[in-house]
Short mmCIF file of C-alpha atoms in Angstrom, two decimals:
data_model
loop_
_atom_site.label_atom_id
_atom_site.label_comp_id
_atom_site.label_asym_id
_atom_site.label_seq_id
_atom_site.Cartn_x
_atom_site.Cartn_y
_atom_site.Cartn_z
CA MET A 2 193.19 198.05 94.28
CA VAL A 3 192.88 200.94 92.27
CA ASN A 4 196.00 202.40 93.41
CA PHE A 5 197.83 199.37 92.16
CA TYR A 6 195.90 199.79 88.91
CA GLU A 7 196.49 203.50 88.13
CA TYR A 8 200.70 202.91 88.80
CA MET A 9 200.69 199.18 86.90
CA SER A 10 198.74 200.19 84.06
CA PRO A 11 200.34 200.90 80.59
CA ARG A 12 202.36 204.36 80.52
CA PRO A 13 202.13 205.97 76.93
CA GLU A 14 205.40 206.55 77.14
CA GLU A 15 205.33 202.33 77.71
CA GLU A 16 203.01 201.87 74.45
CA ARG A 17 205.27 203.78 72.40
CA MET A 18 207.71 201.34 73.02
CA ARG A 19 206.02 198.26 72.49
CA LEU A 20 204.63 200.01 69.10
CA GLU A 21 208.11 200.46 68.09
CA VAL A 22 208.91 196.61 68.97
CA VAL A 23 206.02 195.53 66.52
CA ASP A 24 207.00 198.49 63.92
CA ARG A 25 210.45 196.82 63.67
CA ILE A 26 209.27 193.42 63.07
CA GLN A 27 206.64 194.44 61.27
CA ARG A 28 209.27 195.76 58.42
CA VAL A 29 210.80 192.62 58.50
CA ILE A 30 207.86 191.28 57.54
CA ARG A 31 207.02 193.22 55.04
CA GLU A 32 210.18 192.44 53.74
CA LEU A 33 209.49 188.88 53.42
CA TRP A 34 206.11 188.99 52.39
CA PRO A 35 204.38 192.56 51.17
CA SER A 36 201.17 191.72 51.50
CA ALA A 37 200.99 189.57 54.41
CA ASP A 38 198.45 191.49 57.60
CA VAL A 39 200.43 191.75 60.76
CA GLN A 40 198.22 192.20 63.58
CA VAL A 41 198.30 192.54 67.58
CA PHE A 42 196.38 190.35 69.94
CA GLY A 43 196.25 188.85 73.66
CA SER A 44 197.23 191.65 76.64
CA PHE A 45 198.78 194.48 74.24
CA SER A 46 195.82 194.75 72.60
CA THR A 47 193.39 194.72 75.30
CA GLY A 48 195.56 196.95 77.34
CA LEU A 49 195.63 194.60 80.30
CA TYR A 50 199.35 194.35 79.98
CA LEU A 51 201.78 194.25 83.39
CA PRO A 52 205.73 196.17 82.78
CA THR A 53 207.06 193.01 81.71
CA SER A 54 204.32 191.11 79.95
CA ASP A 55 204.91 190.11 76.31
CA ILE A 56 203.68 190.82 73.06
CA ASP A 57 201.87 188.73 70.93
CA LEU A 58 201.44 188.88 66.74
CA VAL A 59 199.93 186.91 64.38
CA VAL A 60 200.88 187.29 60.43
CA PHE A 61 198.44 186.31 58.28
CA GLY A 62 199.46 185.14 54.56
CA ASN A 63 199.06 182.25 52.14
CA TRP A 64 201.91 179.07 52.67
CA GLU A 65 202.45 176.07 51.27
CA THR A 66 204.71 175.97 55.15
CA LEU A 67 204.37 177.90 57.73
CA PRO A 68 207.36 180.35 57.23
CA LEU A 69 209.00 179.91 60.80
CA TRP A 70 212.53 179.38 59.91
CA THR A 71 212.16 182.03 56.94
CA LEU A 72 211.33 184.59 59.65
CA GLU A 73 213.96 183.60 62.34
CA GLU A 74 216.15 183.63 60.46
CA ALA A 75 215.00 186.88 59.00
CA LEU A 76 215.41 188.07 62.61
CA ARG A 77 218.30 187.20 63.27
CA LYS A 78 220.12 188.84 60.41
CA ARG A 79 218.57 192.29 61.23
CA ASN A 80 219.61 192.12 64.79
CA VAL A 81 216.10 192.87 65.98
CA ALA A 82 215.71 189.84 68.41
CA ASP A 83 218.38 189.01 70.80
CA GLU A 84 220.75 186.60 70.02
CA ASN A 85 219.98 183.37 72.22
CA SER A 86 216.93 185.02 73.54
CA ILE A 87 215.15 183.57 69.36
CA LYS A 88 213.37 180.35 69.34
CA VAL A 89 211.46 177.87 67.13
CA LEU A 90 208.73 175.70 68.64
CA ASP A 91 207.28 174.53 65.36
CA LYS A 92 205.96 171.19 67.53
CA ALA A 93 203.81 173.26 69.86
CA THR A 94 199.94 172.96 69.54
CA VAL A 95 200.43 176.41 67.69
CA PRO A 96 203.43 176.91 65.93
CA ILE A 97 205.09 180.24 67.35
CA ILE A 98 208.26 181.84 67.36
CA LYS A 99 209.53 183.26 70.57
CA LEU A 100 212.29 185.89 70.90
CA THR A 101 213.38 189.13 72.92
CA ASP A 102 213.80 192.60 71.42
CA SER A 103 217.62 193.38 71.48
CA HIS A 104 216.77 197.13 72.03
CA THR A 105 213.74 196.92 74.61
CA GLU A 106 214.06 193.17 76.52
CA VAL A 107 210.32 193.24 75.40
CA LYS A 108 209.30 189.87 74.80
CA VAL A 109 207.93 188.73 71.84
CA ASP A 110 205.27 185.84 70.15
CA ILE A 111 205.01 185.53 66.55
CA SER A 112 202.20 183.02 64.95
CA PHE A 113 200.45 182.60 61.86
CA ASN A 114 197.11 182.28 60.46
CA VAL A 115 195.85 181.82 63.62
CA HIS A 116 192.54 183.75 63.78
CA SER A 117 191.44 182.75 67.10
CA GLY A 118 193.86 184.89 69.48
CA VAL A 119 192.38 188.17 67.71
CA LYS A 120 188.62 186.85 68.09
CA ALA A 121 189.79 185.72 71.41
CA ALA A 122 190.78 190.10 71.92
CA ASN A 123 187.72 191.19 70.55
CA LEU A 124 185.96 188.99 73.40
CA ILE A 125 188.14 190.10 76.30
CA LYS A 126 187.02 193.98 75.11
CA ASP A 127 183.68 193.16 75.13
CA PHE A 128 183.84 191.64 78.82
CA LYS A 129 185.37 194.47 80.49
CA LYS A 130 182.45 197.18 78.88
CA LYS A 131 180.04 194.04 80.16
CA PHE A 132 182.05 194.03 83.77
CA PRO A 133 184.24 196.91 84.62
CA VAL A 134 185.75 195.59 87.47
CA LEU A 135 187.23 193.26 85.29
CA PRO A 136 190.82 195.19 84.75
CA TYR A 137 191.51 195.87 88.27
CA LEU A 138 190.42 192.12 89.69
CA VAL A 139 192.70 190.46 86.58
CA LEU A 140 195.53 193.15 86.68
CA VAL A 141 196.22 192.27 90.24
CA LEU A 142 195.62 188.77 89.13
CA LYS A 143 198.66 188.77 86.93
CA GLN A 144 200.90 190.10 89.01
CA PHE A 145 199.98 187.21 91.81
CA LEU A 146 200.65 184.44 89.44
CA LEU A 147 203.64 186.48 87.44
CA GLN A 148 205.78 186.67 91.16
CA ARG A 149 204.76 183.15 91.81
CA GLU A 150 205.57 181.53 88.25
CA LEU A 151 202.74 180.50 87.19
CA ASN A 152 202.07 182.41 84.80
CA GLU A 153 203.53 180.24 81.73
CA VAL A 154 201.38 177.78 80.20
CA PHE A 155 204.32 176.03 78.45
CA THR A 156 205.70 175.54 82.44
CA GLY A 157 202.20 174.37 82.85
CA GLY A 158 200.87 177.38 84.84
CA ILE A 159 197.66 179.83 83.82
CA GLY A 160 197.90 182.08 80.89
CA SER A 161 196.51 185.51 80.95
CA TYR A 162 192.98 183.98 78.46
CA SER A 163 192.20 181.28 80.99
CA LEU A 164 192.73 183.15 83.97
CA PHE A 165 190.24 185.86 82.50
CA LEU A 166 187.66 183.63 81.94
CA MET A 167 188.24 181.78 85.28
CA ALA A 168 187.28 186.16 86.54
CA VAL A 169 184.43 186.13 83.91
CA SER A 170 182.75 182.82 85.47
CA PHE A 171 182.73 184.45 88.91
CA LEU A 172 181.37 187.21 88.11
CA GLN A 173 178.97 185.74 85.99
CA LEU A 174 177.88 182.92 88.57
CA HIS A 175 178.52 185.82 91.29
CA TYR A 176 175.41 185.93 94.11
CA ARG A 177 175.54 189.36 94.57
CA GLU A 178 173.65 191.40 91.47
CA ASP A 179 176.52 194.07 91.93
CA ALA A 180 179.16 191.98 91.91
CA SER A 181 179.57 193.68 88.34
CA SER A 182 178.60 196.81 89.27
CA PRO A 183 181.44 199.42 88.93
CA ASN A 184 181.06 200.85 92.60
CA SER A 185 181.78 197.32 94.06
CA ASN A 186 183.84 196.70 96.52
CA MET A 187 187.12 195.21 94.87
CA GLY A 188 189.11 193.78 97.86
CA VAL A 189 186.10 191.81 98.52
CA LEU A 190 185.66 190.35 95.28
CA LEU A 191 189.47 189.94 95.42
CA ILE A 192 188.68 187.47 98.34
CA GLU A 193 185.84 185.83 96.64
CA PHE A 194 187.61 184.70 94.46
CA PHE A 195 190.55 183.27 96.32
CA GLU A 196 187.88 181.46 98.08
CA LEU A 197 186.09 180.18 95.28
CA TYR A 198 189.50 179.07 93.22
CA GLY A 199 191.47 178.29 96.42
CA ARG A 200 189.08 175.83 98.28
CA HIS A 201 185.90 175.50 96.91
CA PHE A 202 186.16 175.18 93.36
CA ASN A 203 185.44 171.02 92.50
CA TYR A 204 188.35 171.13 89.74
CA LEU A 205 188.18 167.22 89.72
CA LYS A 206 184.70 167.19 88.19
CA THR A 207 184.20 170.82 87.00
CA GLY A 208 184.17 172.56 84.15
CA ILE A 209 183.87 176.72 83.50
CA ARG A 210 181.56 177.39 80.67
CA ILE A 211 181.44 181.11 80.01
CA LYS A 212 178.83 181.19 77.11
CA ASP A 213 174.79 182.32 77.33
CA GLY A 214 175.62 183.93 80.34
CA GLY A 215 177.46 181.39 82.43
CA SER A 216 177.31 177.98 84.29
CA TYR A 217 179.42 175.43 85.33
CA VAL A 218 179.61 171.98 83.87
CA ALA A 219 180.00 168.20 84.57
CA LYS A 220 182.83 166.59 83.30
CA ASP A 221 181.25 163.49 83.04
CA GLU A 222 178.79 165.16 80.08
CA VAL A 223 181.89 166.91 78.82
CA LEU A 224 183.93 163.87 78.40
CA LYS A 225 181.13 161.73 76.55
CA GLY A 226 181.50 164.13 73.23
CA MET A 227 185.22 163.56 73.40
CA LEU A 228 186.91 161.59 71.13
CA ASP A 229 188.50 158.14 72.69
CA GLY A 230 191.47 158.82 74.85
CA TYR A 231 190.89 162.25 75.21
CA ARG A 232 189.71 163.34 78.79
CA PRO A 233 188.82 167.13 80.46
CA SER A 234 191.81 168.52 81.70
CA MET A 235 192.18 169.36 85.13
CA LEU A 236 191.56 172.79 84.94
CA TYR A 237 188.70 172.70 81.77
CA ILE A 238 187.65 175.93 80.72
CA GLU A 239 185.33 175.22 77.94
CA ASP A 240 186.93 177.66 74.65
CA PRO A 241 183.70 180.56 74.42
CA LEU A 242 184.44 180.96 70.60
CA GLN A 243 185.79 177.39 69.85
CA PRO A 244 183.37 174.87 70.85
CA GLY A 245 184.79 171.48 72.02
CA ASN A 246 188.71 173.92 72.51
CA ASP A 247 189.66 173.69 76.40
CA VAL A 248 191.17 176.78 77.21
CA GLY A 249 193.28 175.06 80.05
CA ARG A 250 194.65 171.88 78.44
CA SER A 251 197.94 172.91 79.02
CA SER A 252 197.84 174.02 82.67
CA TYR A 253 199.24 170.93 83.94
CA GLY A 254 200.49 172.72 87.03
CA ALA A 255 196.53 174.26 88.37
CA MET A 256 196.56 172.80 91.85
CA GLN A 257 199.88 174.95 92.49
CA VAL A 258 198.06 177.76 91.12
CA LYS A 259 195.31 176.03 93.23
CA GLN A 260 197.04 175.84 96.52
CA ALA A 261 198.78 179.78 96.04
CA PHE A 262 195.11 181.06 95.49
CA ASP A 263 194.55 178.87 99.26
CA TYR A 264 197.31 180.94 100.44
CA ALA A 265 195.93 184.24 99.50
CA TYR A 266 193.10 183.94 100.72
CA VAL A 267 194.06 182.85 103.95
CA VAL A 268 196.38 185.77 104.16
CA LEU A 269 194.24 188.62 103.07
CA SER A 270 191.49 187.19 105.15
CA HIS A 271 193.46 187.42 108.13
CA ALA A 272 194.34 190.61 107.21
CA VAL A 273 190.78 191.85 107.15
CA SER A 274 189.76 189.59 109.89
CA PRO A 275 189.10 192.00 113.17
CA ILE A 276 191.99 190.43 115.05
CA ALA A 277 194.49 191.90 112.76
CA LYS A 278 194.92 195.72 114.69
CA TYR A 279 197.57 193.17 116.63
CA TYR A 280 199.20 192.02 114.32
CA PRO A 281 203.20 193.11 114.48
CA ASN A 282 203.20 194.79 110.86
CA ASN A 283 199.54 196.10 110.86
CA LYS A 284 200.93 199.70 110.24
CA THR A 285 203.88 198.88 107.75
CA GLU A 286 202.47 196.99 105.74
CA SER A 287 199.64 197.18 103.03
CA ILE A 288 196.95 194.46 103.12
CA LEU A 289 197.48 194.21 99.36
CA GLY A 290 201.00 194.33 99.60
CA ARG A 291 201.18 190.81 101.96
CA ILE A 292 200.79 189.11 98.44
CA ILE A 293 202.11 190.46 95.77
CA ARG A 294 204.96 192.81 95.06
CA VAL A 295 206.46 195.54 92.55
CA THR A 296 209.56 194.56 92.69
CA GLN A 297 212.51 197.86 92.24
CA GLU A 298 214.43 195.78 89.19
CA VAL A 299 210.93 196.36 87.68
CA ALA A 300 210.43 200.25 88.77
CA GLU A 301 213.78 200.75 87.64
CA TYR A 302 212.74 199.50 83.76
CA ARG A 303 209.75 201.73 84.19
CA ASP A 304 212.07 204.58 84.55
CA TRP A 305 214.53 203.85 82.34
CA ILE A 306 211.62 203.70 79.36
CA SER A 307 210.42 206.81 80.91
CA ASP A 308 214.18 208.63 79.97
CA ARG A 309 213.81 206.93 77.03
CA TRP A 310 210.51 207.37 75.46
CA GLY A 311 208.79 210.58 77.41
CA GLY A 312 208.33 212.06 80.43
CA GLN A 313 207.06 210.28 83.35
CA SER A 314 203.27 212.20 83.50
CA GLN A 315 202.84 214.73 86.39
CA SER A 316 199.06 213.38 87.47
CA GLU A 317 200.78 209.93 87.86
CA PRO A 318 199.91 208.55 91.23
CA ALA A 319 202.98 207.22 92.60
CA LEU A 320 203.68 203.59 95.11
CA ASN A 321 206.81 202.24 96.51
CA CYS A 322 208.63 199.14 95.25
CA ASN A 323 207.58 197.32 97.92
CA GLY A 324 204.12 197.71 97.41
CA ASN A 325 203.07 198.95 101.12
CA ASP A 326 201.58 201.82 99.56
CA VAL A 327 198.59 200.40 97.99
CA THR A 328 195.40 199.37 99.66
CA ILE A 329 192.07 197.23 99.49
CA LEU A 330 189.48 198.14 100.74
CA VAL A 331 187.00 195.79 102.24
CA GLU A 332 184.60 196.71 104.80
CA PRO A 333 184.62 193.86 107.75
CA ARG A 334 180.50 194.24 107.35
CA GLU A 335 180.48 192.80 104.02
CA LEU A 336 183.17 190.31 105.41
CA ASP A 337 180.98 188.75 107.97
CA GLU A 338 177.97 188.32 105.80
CA CYS A 339 179.63 186.87 103.15
CA ASN A 340 181.71 184.38 105.55
CA ASN A 341 185.51 185.56 104.62
CA ASN A 342 186.70 185.86 108.40
CA LEU A 343 188.68 182.70 109.43
CA SER A 344 188.88 181.97 113.54
CA ASP A 345 191.05 183.52 115.68
CA ASP A 346 193.29 179.79 115.59
CA ILE A 347 194.60 180.18 112.59
CA VAL A 348 198.65 180.86 111.62
CA VAL A 349 198.98 183.95 109.49
CA LEU A 350 201.60 182.92 106.43
CA PRO A 351 204.55 185.47 106.11
CA PRO A 352 204.37 187.77 103.27
CA VAL A 353 205.59 187.25 99.43
CA PRO A 354 210.24 188.07 100.36
CA ARG A 355 210.60 191.00 98.71
CA SER A 356 213.13 190.34 95.75
CA LYS A 357 216.68 192.21 95.86
CA ALA A 358 217.13 194.85 94.39
CA SER A 359 218.71 195.33 91.32
CA SER A 360 222.22 197.25 91.94
CA ASN A 361 223.18 199.09 88.83
CA SER A 362 219.98 201.47 87.85
CA SER A 363 221.95 202.96 85.49
CA SER A 364 222.23 200.15 82.59
CA PRO A 365 220.12 200.84 79.58
CA PRO A 366 218.55 198.61 79.45
CA PRO A 367 218.03 197.34 83.07
CA SER A 368 218.19 193.43 82.68
CA SER A 369 214.40 192.09 81.74
CA PRO A 370 213.06 192.25 84.94
CA SER A 371 210.73 188.80 84.29
CA SER A 372 209.10 187.17 86.87
CA GLN A 373 210.21 186.81 90.18
CA SER A 374 210.32 183.96 92.55
CA SER A 375 208.83 184.18 96.19
CA SER A 376 209.89 181.51 98.37
CA PRO A 377 207.89 178.11 99.07
CA SER A 378 205.76 179.45 102.06
CA SER A 379 204.13 182.02 99.22
CA SER A 380 202.54 179.20 97.15
CA SER A 381 202.05 176.65 99.92
CA PRO A 382 199.24 177.22 102.12
CA SER A 383 199.18 176.06 106.08
CA SER A 384 197.34 172.55 106.96
CA THR A 385 194.47 174.52 108.16
CA ALA A 386 194.31 176.30 105.02
CA SER A 387 192.85 173.07 103.40
CA SER A 388 190.47 173.03 100.47
CA ASP A 389 188.23 170.53 102.32
CA ALA A 390 187.41 173.32 104.96
CA VAL A 391 183.59 173.35 105.42
CA SER A 392 181.59 176.20 106.54
CA ASP A 393 177.92 175.93 107.46
CA LYS A 394 177.50 180.06 105.73
CA PRO A 395 176.65 180.74 102.27
CA ALA A 396 179.42 181.25 99.85
CA CYS A 397 179.06 184.28 98.20
CA TYR A 398 178.91 183.17 94.45
CA LYS A 399 176.08 180.21 93.06
CA LEU A 400 176.82 177.10 94.02
CA ALA A 401 175.97 174.50 91.26
CA LYS A 402 174.86 171.07 92.99
CA GLY A 403 178.34 168.53 92.19
CA PHE A 404 180.26 170.93 90.68
CA VAL A 405 181.43 172.91 93.12
CA LYS A 406 182.41 171.42 97.12
CA PRO A 407 179.84 172.20 99.08
CA LEU A 408 180.43 174.42 102.36
#
């Protein structure tokens, strides 16, 4: 996980490229409204972004009606946005302009007068300091969801903010006090995260609360405080910055994400079990590489960025695109204590297939390496990996009676 994090973390030239994208858009905005304030939030602000992640911008100013179409027209005329990519979502809960930068293929979302995004970015930075393992855990989880196309809220997936809060809750309620330590075993934590949200978390009856040290909340209690006709979503996450706001309300595909997490738990648990040494691919494939891949297309895109915006750092670790250099450190003893080893009769599911490499690496820029779809088997656990599985040993996190399915 450490190798993966170091490889996928933003390079200086990638940050410079993104700052240029922000500057181009900011100049257009300042030409229209000289007093407008443009701020960056989201993953680019917190540093938790993948090479293909988008940039979130918010524009603060005084308008009677949000000037979505005015800015959209200006961005078109100045060729800042790819002609076919720019869209105005004026009917969304938070109206935004979505575009792809014509020079870099970086995707950008622009909103107006929304303060919550900037506050959320500051909250994330605070939690990163409190839980040093969070960046490693979140970056792996973001890649896992990205390649299965489960990371976009507008298609029912789990957005970055929701995923981050799920990880924070997981660490807040972890039964081991050293879970937040920078020296904790991140491989064990990753498997435990998949176990919790793939098998044991009761999505029907339970919500997630971050404030006051973290807790689970019964949806029946939440329902009492909601207006008529409204109900807690399947993935109810109470917004720590805005009481009454359900962060996961648009993630209608939460059960698909749950299945994907369950699949990952089965695969990783088998990979670190005592019988793993007998698997035919044991010596040719890393443990983490069984559930995530860095595609050749992404590698070529990053190389193109390095050529345009600066040389590659000499100290940067190398990583093969097939993910086989990524290691996940797990002591079998720790897994035994946490009841993470599965019985020998469970069938190992196939790993996520490699995406086809781009056939042309010289065209600048390469086609945008957006999310790579995996085969259906990669997101559908076997029948033996049912979320109704029962064990007679304690799980590796706190259980609140009625909130999490008993083991």
